[in-house]
PDB file of C-alpha atoms and ligand atoms in Angstrom:
ATOM      1  CA  MET G   1      -2.700 -17.417  16.383  1.00 98.00           C
ATOM      2  CA  LYS G   2      -4.489 -19.518  13.769  1.00 97.00           C
ATOM      3  CA  THR G   3      -3.311 -19.783  10.182  1.00 98.00           C
ATOM      4  CA  ILE G   4      -6.196 -20.292   7.776  1.00 98.00           C
ATOM      5  CA  ASN G   5      -5.789 -21.140   4.111  1.00 98.00           C
ATOM      6  CA  SER G   6      -9.342 -21.919   3.080  1.00 98.00           C
ATOM      7  CA  ILE G   7     -11.778 -19.149   2.190  1.00 98.00           C
ATOM      8  CA  SER G   8     -14.776 -20.905   3.754  1.00 98.00           C
ATOM      9  CA  ASN G   9     -12.926 -21.490   7.051  1.00 98.00           C
ATOM     10  CA  MET G  10     -11.951 -17.849   7.149  1.00 98.00           C
ATOM     11  CA  THR G  11     -15.534 -16.680   6.672  1.00 98.00           C
ATOM     12  CA  LYS G  12     -16.840 -19.211   9.234  1.00 98.00           C
ATOM     13  CA  THR G  13     -14.300 -17.972  11.781  1.00 98.00           C
ATOM     14  CA  THR G  14     -15.227 -14.308  11.471  1.00 98.00           C
ATOM     15  CA  VAL G  15     -18.960 -15.058  11.313  1.00 97.00           C
ATOM     16  CA  ARG G  16     -18.565 -16.885  14.650  1.00 98.00           C
ATOM     17  CA  TRP G  17     -16.699 -13.951  16.161  1.00 98.00           C
ATOM     18  CA  ARG G  18     -19.342 -11.524  14.993  1.00 97.00           C
ATOM     19  CA  GLN G  19     -22.131 -13.706  16.424  1.00 97.00           C
ATOM     20  CA  LYS G  20     -20.393 -13.348  19.794  1.00 98.00           C
ATOM     21  CA  GLY G  21     -20.468  -9.569  19.363  1.00 98.00           C
ATOM     22  CA  LEU G  22     -16.740  -9.246  18.686  1.00 98.00           C
ATOM     23  CA  SER G  23     -15.457  -6.588  16.286  1.00 98.00           C
ATOM     24  CA  VAL G  24     -13.017  -7.581  13.559  1.00 98.00           C
ATOM     25  CA  ALA G  25     -10.135  -5.651  11.964  1.00 98.00           C
ATOM     26  CA  LEU G  26      -8.442  -6.697   8.742  1.00 99.00           C
ATOM     27  CA  VAL G  27      -4.901  -5.796   7.671  1.00 99.00           C
ATOM     28  CA  PRO G  28      -4.490  -6.765   4.001  1.00 98.00           C
ATOM     29  CA  THR G  29      -0.837  -7.485   3.087  1.00 98.00           C
ATOM     30  CA  MET G  30       1.342  -9.260   0.582  1.00 98.00           C
ATOM     31  CA  GLY G  31       3.661 -10.473   3.344  1.00 98.00           C
ATOM     32  CA  TYR G  32       7.419 -10.194   3.887  1.00 97.00           C
ATOM     33  CA  PHE G  33       6.651  -8.133   6.933  1.00 97.00           C
ATOM     34  CA  HIS G  34       8.648  -5.129   8.064  1.00 97.00           C
ATOM     35  CA  GLU G  35       8.052  -2.625  10.831  1.00 97.00           C
ATOM     36  CA  GLY G  36       5.508  -0.806   8.605  1.00 98.00           C
ATOM     37  CA  HIS G  37       3.276  -3.895   8.494  1.00 98.00           C
ATOM     38  CA  LEU G  38       3.719  -4.464  12.216  1.00 98.00           C
ATOM     39  CA  ALA G  39       2.584  -0.887  12.900  1.00 98.00           C
ATOM     40  CA  LEU G  40      -0.615  -1.568  10.874  1.00 98.00           C
ATOM     41  CA  MET G  41      -1.191  -4.717  12.947  1.00 98.00           C
ATOM     42  CA  ARG G  42      -0.749  -2.757  16.188  1.00 98.00           C
ATOM     43  CA  MET G  43      -3.225  -0.127  14.982  1.00 98.00           C
ATOM     44  CA  ALA G  44      -5.722  -2.890  14.133  1.00 98.00           C
ATOM     45  CA  ARG G  45      -5.080  -4.554  17.524  1.00 98.00           C
ATOM     46  CA  SER G  46      -5.879  -1.318  19.351  1.00 98.00           C
ATOM     47  CA  ARG G  47      -9.168  -0.816  17.433  1.00 98.00           C
ATOM     48  CA  ALA G  48     -10.888  -4.225  17.358  1.00 98.00           C
ATOM     49  CA  ASP G  49     -11.485  -7.390  19.402  1.00 98.00           C
ATOM     50  CA  ARG G  50     -10.095  -9.685  16.721  1.00 98.00           C
ATOM     51  CA  VAL G  51      -7.361  -9.018  14.150  1.00 98.00           C
ATOM     52  CA  VAL G  52      -7.032 -10.845  10.839  1.00 99.00           C
ATOM     53  CA  VAL G  53      -3.936 -10.287   8.683  1.00 99.00           C
ATOM     54  CA  SER G  54      -4.294 -11.484   5.113  1.00 98.00           C
ATOM     55  CA  LEU G  55      -1.117 -12.562   3.370  1.00 98.00           C
ATOM     56  CA  PHE G  56      -1.646 -12.948  -0.343  1.00 98.00           C
ATOM     57  CA  VAL G  57       0.730 -11.995  -3.148  1.00 98.00           C
ATOM     58  CA  ASN G  58      -2.041 -11.027  -5.519  1.00 98.00           C
ATOM     59  CA  PRO G  59      -1.145 -11.988  -9.112  1.00 98.00           C
ATOM     60  CA  SER G  60      -3.809  -9.753 -10.642  1.00 98.00           C
ATOM     61  CA  GLN G  61      -2.104  -6.548  -9.514  1.00 98.00           C
ATOM     62  CA  PHE G  62       1.233  -7.367 -11.199  1.00 97.00           C
ATOM     63  CA  GLY G  63       1.850  -6.588 -14.873  1.00 96.00           C
ATOM     64  CA  PRO G  64       3.412  -9.242 -17.139  1.00 95.00           C
ATOM     65  CA  GLU G  65       6.896  -7.679 -16.860  1.00 92.00           C
ATOM     66  CA  GLU G  66       6.666  -7.027 -13.112  1.00 95.00           C
ATOM     67  CA  ASP G  67       8.163  -8.769 -10.080  1.00 93.00           C
ATOM     68  CA  LEU G  68       5.413 -11.295  -9.158  1.00 96.00           C
ATOM     69  CA  ASP G  69       7.809 -14.260  -9.329  1.00 95.00           C
ATOM     70  CA  ARG G  70      10.631 -12.677  -7.397  1.00 94.00           C
ATOM     71  CA  TYR G  71       8.440 -10.828  -4.858  1.00 95.00           C
ATOM     72  CA  PRO G  72      10.004 -11.723  -1.476  1.00 95.00           C
ATOM     73  CA  ARG G  73       8.191 -14.397   0.546  1.00 97.00           C
ATOM     74  CA  ASP G  74       8.888 -15.937   3.967  1.00 97.00           C
ATOM     75  CA  LEU G  75       5.763 -17.427   5.533  1.00 97.00           C
ATOM     76  CA  GLU G  76       7.549 -18.867   8.569  1.00 97.00           C
ATOM     77  CA  ARG G  77       9.121 -15.557   9.541  1.00 98.00           C
ATOM     78  CA  ASP G  78       5.877 -13.667   8.810  1.00 98.00           C
ATOM     79  CA  THR G  79       3.937 -16.080  11.030  1.00 98.00           C
ATOM     80  CA  GLU G  80       6.274 -15.408  13.962  1.00 98.00           C
ATOM     81  CA  LEU G  81       6.142 -11.644  13.433  1.00 98.00           C
ATOM     82  CA  ALA G  82       2.342 -11.570  13.245  1.00 98.00           C
ATOM     83  CA  LYS G  83       2.114 -13.720  16.402  1.00 98.00           C
ATOM     84  CA  GLY G  84       4.333 -11.203  18.176  1.00 98.00           C
ATOM     85  CA  GLN G  85       1.790  -8.444  17.445  1.00 98.00           C
ATOM     86  CA  GLY G  86      -1.129 -10.343  18.977  1.00 98.00           C
ATOM     87  CA  VAL G  87      -2.758 -11.114  15.616  1.00 98.00           C
ATOM     88  CA  ASP G  88      -5.579 -13.661  15.970  1.00 98.00           C
ATOM     89  CA  CYS G  89      -5.547 -15.074  12.486  1.00 98.00           C
ATOM     90  CA  LEU G  90      -3.221 -15.118   9.490  1.00 98.00           C
ATOM     91  CA  PHE G  91      -5.263 -15.728   6.345  1.00 98.00           C
ATOM     92  CA  SER G  92      -3.131 -17.047   3.520  1.00 98.00           C
ATOM     93  CA  PRO G  93      -5.277 -18.334   0.638  1.00 98.00           C
ATOM     94  CA  SER G  94      -3.917 -19.861  -2.565  1.00 98.00           C
ATOM     95  CA  ALA G  95      -4.119 -17.984  -5.863  1.00 98.00           C
ATOM     96  CA  GLY G  96      -6.059 -20.947  -7.253  1.00 98.00           C
ATOM     97  CA  GLU G  97      -8.819 -20.535  -4.688  1.00 98.00           C
ATOM     98  CA  MET G  98      -8.909 -16.743  -4.920  1.00 98.00           C
ATOM     99  CA  TYR G  99      -9.164 -16.819  -8.717  1.00 98.00           C
ATOM    100  CA  LEU G 100     -11.137 -19.895  -9.712  1.00 98.00           C
ATOM    101  CA  PRO G 101     -11.151 -20.913 -13.384  1.00 98.00           C
ATOM    102  CA  GLY G 102     -13.591 -18.675 -15.232  1.00 98.00           C
ATOM    103  CA  PHE G 103     -13.021 -15.690 -12.914  1.00 98.00           C
ATOM    104  CA  GLN G 104     -14.194 -12.570 -14.761  1.00 98.00           C
ATOM    105  CA  THR G 105     -15.524  -9.985 -12.327  1.00 98.00           C
ATOM    106  CA  TRP G 106     -13.416  -6.894 -11.730  1.00 98.00           C
ATOM    107  CA  ILE G 107     -13.693  -3.655  -9.803  1.00 98.00           C
ATOM    108  CA  ASP G 108     -12.393  -0.606 -11.595  1.00 98.00           C
ATOM    109  CA  VAL G 109     -12.240   2.657  -9.662  1.00 98.00           C
ATOM    110  CA  GLU G 110     -11.961   4.532 -12.905  1.00 96.00           C
ATOM    111  CA  GLY G 111     -10.790   8.123 -12.462  1.00 96.00           C
ATOM    112  CA  LEU G 112      -8.558   7.721  -9.425  1.00 98.00           C
ATOM    113  CA  SER G 113      -6.761   4.767 -11.026  1.00 98.00           C
ATOM    114  CA  GLN G 114      -5.684   6.692 -14.143  1.00 95.00           C
ATOM    115  CA  GLY G 115      -2.705   8.804 -13.096  1.00 96.00           C
ATOM    116  CA  LEU G 116       0.368   8.387 -10.854  1.00 98.00           C
ATOM    117  CA  CYS G 117       1.099   4.644 -10.442  1.00 98.00           C
ATOM    118  CA  GLY G 118      -1.905   3.769 -12.619  1.00 97.00           C
ATOM    119  CA  ALA G 119      -0.293   5.431 -15.644  1.00 97.00           C
ATOM    120  CA  SER G 120       2.792   3.216 -15.602  1.00 95.00           C
ATOM    121  CA  ARG G 121       1.109   0.114 -14.130  1.00 96.00           C
ATOM    122  CA  PRO G 122      -2.006  -0.421 -16.265  1.00 96.00           C
ATOM    123  CA  GLY G 123      -4.462  -2.779 -14.584  1.00 97.00           C
ATOM    124  CA  HIS G 124      -2.645  -2.595 -11.239  1.00 98.00           C
ATOM    125  CA  PHE G 125      -5.421  -0.842  -9.327  1.00 98.00           C
ATOM    126  CA  ARG G 126      -8.106  -2.984 -10.906  1.00 98.00           C
ATOM    127  CA  GLY G 127      -6.268  -5.960  -9.388  1.00 98.00           C
ATOM    128  CA  VAL G 128      -5.880  -4.198  -6.034  1.00 98.00           C
ATOM    129  CA  ALA G 129      -9.520  -3.050  -5.791  1.00 98.00           C
ATOM    130  CA  THR G 130     -10.796  -6.473  -6.807  1.00 98.00           C
ATOM    131  CA  VAL G 131      -8.692  -8.435  -4.338  1.00 98.00           C
ATOM    132  CA  VAL G 132      -9.437  -6.003  -1.504  1.00 99.00           C
ATOM    133  CA  ALA G 133     -13.173  -6.289  -2.235  1.00 98.00           C
ATOM    134  CA  LYS G 134     -12.832 -10.089  -2.210  1.00 98.00           C
ATOM    135  CA  LEU G 135     -10.956  -9.976   1.113  1.00 99.00           C
ATOM    136  CA  PHE G 136     -13.661  -7.693   2.537  1.00 98.00           C
ATOM    137  CA  ASN G 137     -16.347 -10.193   1.451  1.00 98.00           C
ATOM    138  CA  ILE G 138     -14.427 -13.159   2.847  1.00 98.00           C
ATOM    139  CA  VAL G 139     -13.391 -11.635   6.190  1.00 98.00           C
ATOM    140  CA  ARG G 140     -16.292  -9.157   6.618  1.00 97.00           C
ATOM    141  CA  PRO G 141     -14.308  -6.836   8.870  1.00 98.00           C
ATOM    142  CA  ASP G 142     -15.617  -3.778  10.705  1.00 98.00           C
ATOM    143  CA  ILE G 143     -12.405  -1.914   9.979  1.00 98.00           C
ATOM    144  CA  ALA G 144      -9.494  -2.336   7.608  1.00 98.00           C
ATOM    145  CA  VAL G 145      -6.066  -0.746   8.006  1.00 98.00           C
ATOM    146  CA  PHE G 146      -3.851   0.442   5.123  1.00 98.00           C
ATOM    147  CA  GLY G 147      -0.532   2.296   5.009  1.00 98.00           C
ATOM    148  CA  GLN G 148      -0.272   5.820   3.644  1.00 98.00           C
ATOM    149  CA  LYS G 149       2.814   5.003   1.575  1.00 98.00           C
ATOM    150  CA  ASP G 150       0.451   3.654  -1.065  1.00 98.00           C
ATOM    151  CA  PHE G 151      -1.493   6.903  -1.017  1.00 98.00           C
ATOM    152  CA  GLN G 152      -3.269   6.376  -4.337  1.00 98.00           C
ATOM    153  CA  GLN G 153      -4.267   2.845  -3.280  1.00 98.00           C
ATOM    154  CA  LEU G 154      -5.695   4.258  -0.059  1.00 98.00           C
ATOM    155  CA  GLN G 155      -7.806   6.843  -1.937  1.00 98.00           C
ATOM    156  CA  ILE G 156      -9.025   4.156  -4.335  1.00 98.00           C
ATOM    157  CA  ILE G 157     -10.098   1.918  -1.447  1.00 98.00           C
ATOM    158  CA  HIS G 158     -11.857   4.851   0.235  1.00 98.00           C
ATOM    159  CA  ARG G 159     -13.714   5.559  -3.004  1.00 98.00           C
ATOM    160  CA  MET G 160     -14.633   1.902  -3.599  1.00 98.00           C
ATOM    161  CA  VAL G 161     -16.024   1.534  -0.072  1.00 98.00           C
ATOM    162  CA  LYS G 162     -18.064   4.720  -0.505  1.00 98.00           C
ATOM    163  CA  ASP G 163     -19.298   3.958  -4.028  1.00 98.00           C
ATOM    164  CA  LEU G 164     -20.244   0.356  -3.239  1.00 98.00           C
ATOM    165  CA  ASN G 165     -21.683   1.063   0.247  1.00 98.00           C
ATOM    166  CA  MET G 166     -19.317  -1.348   1.946  1.00 98.00           C
ATOM    167  CA  PRO G 167     -19.903  -1.105   5.714  1.00 98.00           C
ATOM    168  CA  ILE G 168     -16.202  -0.910   6.607  1.00 98.00           C
ATOM    169  CA  ASP G 169     -14.183   1.876   8.258  1.00 98.00           C
ATOM    170  CA  ILE G 170     -10.929   2.432   6.425  1.00 98.00           C
ATOM    171  CA  MET G 171      -8.078   3.523   8.668  1.00 98.00           C
ATOM    172  CA  ALA G 172      -4.832   5.001   7.379  1.00 98.00           C
ATOM    173  CA  HIS G 173      -1.507   4.560   9.137  1.00 98.00           C
ATOM    174  CA  PRO G 174       1.249   7.143   8.546  1.00 98.00           C
ATOM    175  CA  ILE G 175       4.326   6.052   6.575  1.00 98.00           C
ATOM    176  CA  VAL G 176       6.837   4.172   8.721  1.00 98.00           C
ATOM    177  CA  ARG G 177      10.443   5.086   7.908  1.00 98.00           C
ATOM    178  CA  GLU G 178      13.910   3.728   8.563  1.00 98.00           C
ATOM    179  CA  PRO G 179      15.948   5.975  10.919  1.00 97.00           C
ATOM    180  CA  ASP G 180      17.592   7.625   7.865  1.00 97.00           C
ATOM    181  CA  GLY G 181      14.213   8.424   6.278  1.00 98.00           C
ATOM    182  CA  LEU G 182      13.758   5.641   3.707  1.00 98.00           C
ATOM    183  CA  ALA G 183      10.093   4.593   3.629  1.00 98.00           C
ATOM    184  CA  MET G 184       9.780   0.950   4.670  1.00 98.00           C
ATOM    185  CA  SER G 185       8.849  -1.394   1.837  1.00 97.00           C
ATOM    186  CA  SER G 186       9.201  -5.099   1.141  1.00 93.00           C
ATOM    187  CA  ARG G 187      10.858  -4.035  -2.137  1.00 94.00           C
ATOM    188  CA  ASN G 188      13.748  -2.356  -0.230  1.00 96.00           C
ATOM    189  CA  TYR G 189      14.994  -5.924   0.077  1.00 94.00           C
ATOM    190  CA  TYR G 190      15.955  -5.802  -3.634  1.00 95.00           C
ATOM    191  CA  LEU G 191      18.347  -2.861  -3.150  1.00 98.00           C
ATOM    192  CA  SER G 192      22.140  -3.258  -3.226  1.00 98.00           C
ATOM    193  CA  ILE G 193      24.189  -1.192  -0.757  1.00 98.00           C
ATOM    194  CA  GLU G 194      24.817   1.450  -3.437  1.00 98.00           C
ATOM    195  CA  GLU G 195      21.160   1.519  -4.513  1.00 98.00           C
ATOM    196  CA  ARG G 196      20.078   1.819  -0.881  1.00 98.00           C
ATOM    197  CA  LYS G 197      22.082   5.093  -0.731  1.00 98.00           C
ATOM    198  CA  SER G 198      20.424   6.413  -3.901  1.00 98.00           C
ATOM    199  CA  ALA G 199      16.991   5.358  -2.586  1.00 98.00           C
ATOM    200  CA  LEU G 200      17.400   7.904   0.205  1.00 98.00           C
ATOM    201  CA  SER G 201      16.992  10.622  -2.426  1.00 98.00           C
ATOM    202  CA  LEU G 202      13.207  10.038  -2.413  1.00 98.00           C
ATOM    203  CA  SER G 203      12.589  11.002   1.200  1.00 98.00           C
ATOM    204  CA  GLN G 204      15.209  13.759   0.968  1.00 98.00           C
ATOM    205  CA  ALA G 205      13.427  15.194  -2.070  1.00 98.00           C
ATOM    206  CA  LEU G 206      10.119  15.169  -0.201  1.00 98.00           C
ATOM    207  CA  ARG G 207      11.700  17.009   2.733  1.00 98.00           C
ATOM    208  CA  LEU G 208      13.066  19.530   0.201  1.00 98.00           C
ATOM    209  CA  GLY G 209       9.552  20.046  -1.179  1.00 98.00           C
ATOM    210  CA  GLU G 210       8.213  20.550   2.344  1.00 98.00           C
ATOM    211  CA  LYS G 211      10.926  23.117   3.058  1.00 98.00           C
ATOM    212  CA  MET G 212      10.229  25.044  -0.152  1.00 98.00           C
ATOM    213  CA  VAL G 213       6.552  25.307   0.761  1.00 97.00           C
ATOM    214  CA  ALA G 214       7.430  26.303   4.348  1.00 97.00           C
ATOM    215  CA  ASP G 215       9.688  29.011   2.829  1.00 97.00           C
ATOM    216  CA  GLY G 216       6.719  30.396   0.895  1.00 97.00           C
ATOM    217  CA  ILE G 217       7.361  28.897  -2.556  1.00 97.00           C
ATOM    218  CA  ARG G 218       4.030  28.016  -4.184  1.00 96.00           C
ATOM    219  CA  SER G 219       4.971  27.248  -7.784  1.00 97.00           C
ATOM    220  CA  GLY G 220       4.360  23.594  -8.598  1.00 97.00           C
ATOM    221  CA  GLN G 221       6.831  23.785 -11.456  1.00 97.00           C
ATOM    222  CA  ASP G 222       9.638  25.050  -9.191  1.00 98.00           C
ATOM    223  CA  ILE G 223       8.951  22.431  -6.534  1.00 98.00           C
ATOM    224  CA  ILE G 224       8.820  19.575  -9.051  1.00 98.00           C
ATOM    225  CA  GLN G 225      12.018  20.794 -10.738  1.00 98.00           C
ATOM    226  CA  ALA G 226      13.898  20.906  -7.408  1.00 98.00           C
ATOM    227  CA  VAL G 227      12.616  17.446  -6.459  1.00 98.00           C
ATOM    228  CA  ARG G 228      13.603  16.077  -9.886  1.00 98.00           C
ATOM    229  CA  ASP G 229      17.101  17.630  -9.745  1.00 98.00           C
ATOM    230  CA  HIS G 230      17.720  16.229  -6.285  1.00 98.00           C
ATOM    231  CA  ILE G 231      16.705  12.694  -7.217  1.00 98.00           C
ATOM    232  CA  LEU G 232      18.580  12.664 -10.514  1.00 98.00           C
ATOM    233  CA  SER G 233      21.785  13.792  -8.789  1.00 98.00           C
ATOM    234  CA  HIS G 234      21.908  10.251  -7.307  1.00 98.00           C
ATOM    235  CA  THR G 235      23.423   7.305  -9.191  1.00 97.00           C
ATOM    236  CA  GLY G 236      21.080   4.857 -10.907  1.00 98.00           C
ATOM    237  CA  THR G 237      17.836   6.781 -10.411  1.00 98.00           C
ATOM    238  CA  LYS G 238      15.159   7.207 -13.079  1.00 98.00           C
ATOM    239  CA  ILE G 239      11.955   9.094 -12.408  1.00 98.00           C
ATOM    240  CA  ASP G 240       8.658   7.412 -13.187  1.00 98.00           C
ATOM    241  CA  TYR G 241       6.583  10.371 -11.967  1.00 98.00           C
ATOM    242  CA  ILE G 242       6.567  13.331  -9.629  1.00 98.00           C
ATOM    243  CA  PHE G 243       3.026  14.328  -8.780  1.00 98.00           C
ATOM    244  CA  LEU G 244       1.903  17.492  -7.053  1.00 98.00           C
ATOM    245  CA  GLY G 245      -1.809  17.981  -6.658  1.00 98.00           C
ATOM    246  CA  ASP G 246      -5.048  17.540  -4.831  1.00 97.00           C
ATOM    247  CA  PRO G 247      -4.872  14.633  -2.339  1.00 97.00           C
ATOM    248  CA  GLU G 248      -8.557  13.715  -2.698  1.00 95.00           C
ATOM    249  CA  GLU G 249      -9.175  13.722  -6.447  1.00 96.00           C
ATOM    250  CA  LEU G 250      -5.512  13.220  -7.408  1.00 97.00           C
ATOM    251  CA  GLU G 251      -5.635  16.060  -9.933  1.00 97.00           C
ATOM    252  CA  GLU G 252      -2.450  18.022 -10.619  1.00 97.00           C
ATOM    253  CA  CYS G 253      -2.148  21.601  -9.391  1.00 96.00           C
ATOM    254  CA  GLN G 254       0.010  24.484 -10.648  1.00 96.00           C
ATOM    255  CA  GLU G 255       0.336  26.163  -7.263  1.00 96.00           C
ATOM    256  CA  VAL G 256       0.269  24.929  -3.689  1.00 96.00           C
ATOM    257  CA  HIS G 257      -2.564  26.516  -1.737  1.00 94.00           C
ATOM    258  CA  GLY G 258      -3.974  24.505   1.160  1.00 94.00           C
ATOM    259  CA  LYS G 259      -3.264  20.775   1.279  1.00 96.00           C
ATOM    260  CA  ALA G 260      -1.344  19.193  -1.587  1.00 98.00           C
ATOM    261  CA  LEU G 261       0.045  15.735  -2.158  1.00 98.00           C
ATOM    262  CA  LEU G 262       3.650  15.450  -3.318  1.00 98.00           C
ATOM    263  CA  ALA G 263       4.116  11.857  -4.481  1.00 98.00           C
ATOM    264  CA  LEU G 264       6.971  10.098  -6.259  1.00 98.00           C
ATOM    265  CA  ALA G 265       7.733   6.883  -8.041  1.00 98.00           C
ATOM    266  CA  VAL G 266      11.394   6.377  -8.847  1.00 98.00           C
ATOM    267  CA  TRP G 267      13.364   3.515 -10.308  1.00 98.00           C
ATOM    268  CA  VAL G 268      16.548   2.791  -8.404  1.00 98.00           C
ATOM    269  CA  GLY G 269      18.272   0.249 -10.598  1.00 97.00           C
ATOM    270  CA  ARG G 270      15.618  -2.417 -11.263  1.00 96.00           C
ATOM    271  CA  THR G 271      13.554  -1.506  -8.209  1.00 97.00           C
ATOM    272  CA  ARG G 272      10.625   0.868  -8.391  1.00 97.00           C
ATOM    273  CA  LEU G 273      10.049   2.752  -5.130  1.00 98.00           C
ATOM    274  CA  ILE G 274       7.243   5.098  -4.108  1.00 98.00           C
ATOM    275  CA  ASP G 275       6.963   7.709  -1.373  1.00 98.00           C
ATOM    276  CA  ASN G 276       4.852  10.771  -0.609  1.00 98.00           C
ATOM    277  CA  THR G 277       4.125  13.608   1.754  1.00 98.00           C
ATOM    278  CA  LEU G 278       1.256  15.997   2.365  1.00 98.00           C
ATOM    279  CA  LEU G 279       2.204  19.644   1.932  1.00 97.00           C
ATOM    280  CA  GLU G 280       0.357  22.486   3.606  1.00 93.00           C
ATOM    281  CA  GLY G 281       0.583  25.698   1.585  1.00 86.00           C
TER     282      GLY G 281
HETATM  283  O1  LIG I 301      -0.638  -2.808  -0.297  1.00 64.72           O
HETATM  284  C1  LIG I 301      -0.562  -4.030  -0.522  1.00 64.72           C
HETATM  285  O2  LIG I 301       0.262  -4.747   0.057  1.00 64.72           O
HETATM  286  C2  LIG I 301      -1.519  -4.653  -1.545  1.00 64.72           C
HETATM  287  O3  LIG I 301      -1.742  -3.799  -2.616  1.00 64.72           O
HETATM  288  C3  LIG I 301      -2.841  -5.130  -0.931  1.00 64.72           C
HETATM  289  C4  LIG I 301      -3.644  -3.979  -0.374  1.00 64.72           C
HETATM  290  C5  LIG I 301      -2.562  -6.142   0.164  1.00 64.72           C
HETATM  291  C6  LIG I 301      -3.693  -5.820  -2.003  1.00 64.72           C
HETATM  292  O4  LIG I 301      -3.058  -6.923  -2.534  1.00 64.72           O
END
């Protein structure tokens, strides 16, 4: 596996592969790999001749009070883990090269970025869409793989690719969970033992929502109330949002009929966690 830091070397490498008729898959990440990332790499490996994993903790998607500085990093360990999945290239550019002085071009996927995480993280999705578009231009992949835990991010990327005619197939990988149900996340690393127990309330609350719908309950208000009560019965939790609505347009619904997204963002101590599930009413 090659590690490439320079943008021009990365583009040259994939251009060469494409000239030989090889297909390229990209897995964009911010590193500190866990089994969820490795599953994305395996999906990419099974779909393309060459796999590039980008590792870039993107400053433009963090707000001024957020965890950019303390975001966990371990390049050596990540390199070994990526190698183990048969990745061909780890692309790890510097922030200085990604955002040259004078940088001023942004991609804003307007409507889809407003609610859910966008409401409490202003500018976050502008940073995500812009860096993903830059990575697409640098790597020029045929396919790109994203996890479904960041459901809103996934819908925003789908929309950007469609609106801007980017010739890339976006593939979604289901959420990868710990055996007890906690959705895997690099931010789980921040949790103390006690917080880790409270963090389980997210996946439990989603299962509760699924059960209510399976039992015939359709009222959005009742489902959200039950989810809220369950989470708040755990020490140190504070709800950022509970969203129930249309998975495509991310608009809230009052009743569950057909497919609905139940998505959560919850503070557990100083750590903000997200999780979601698709309900079928
Ligand atoms: O999901 C992430 O890890 C990031 O938002 C992404 C897509 C790598 C962009 O920085």
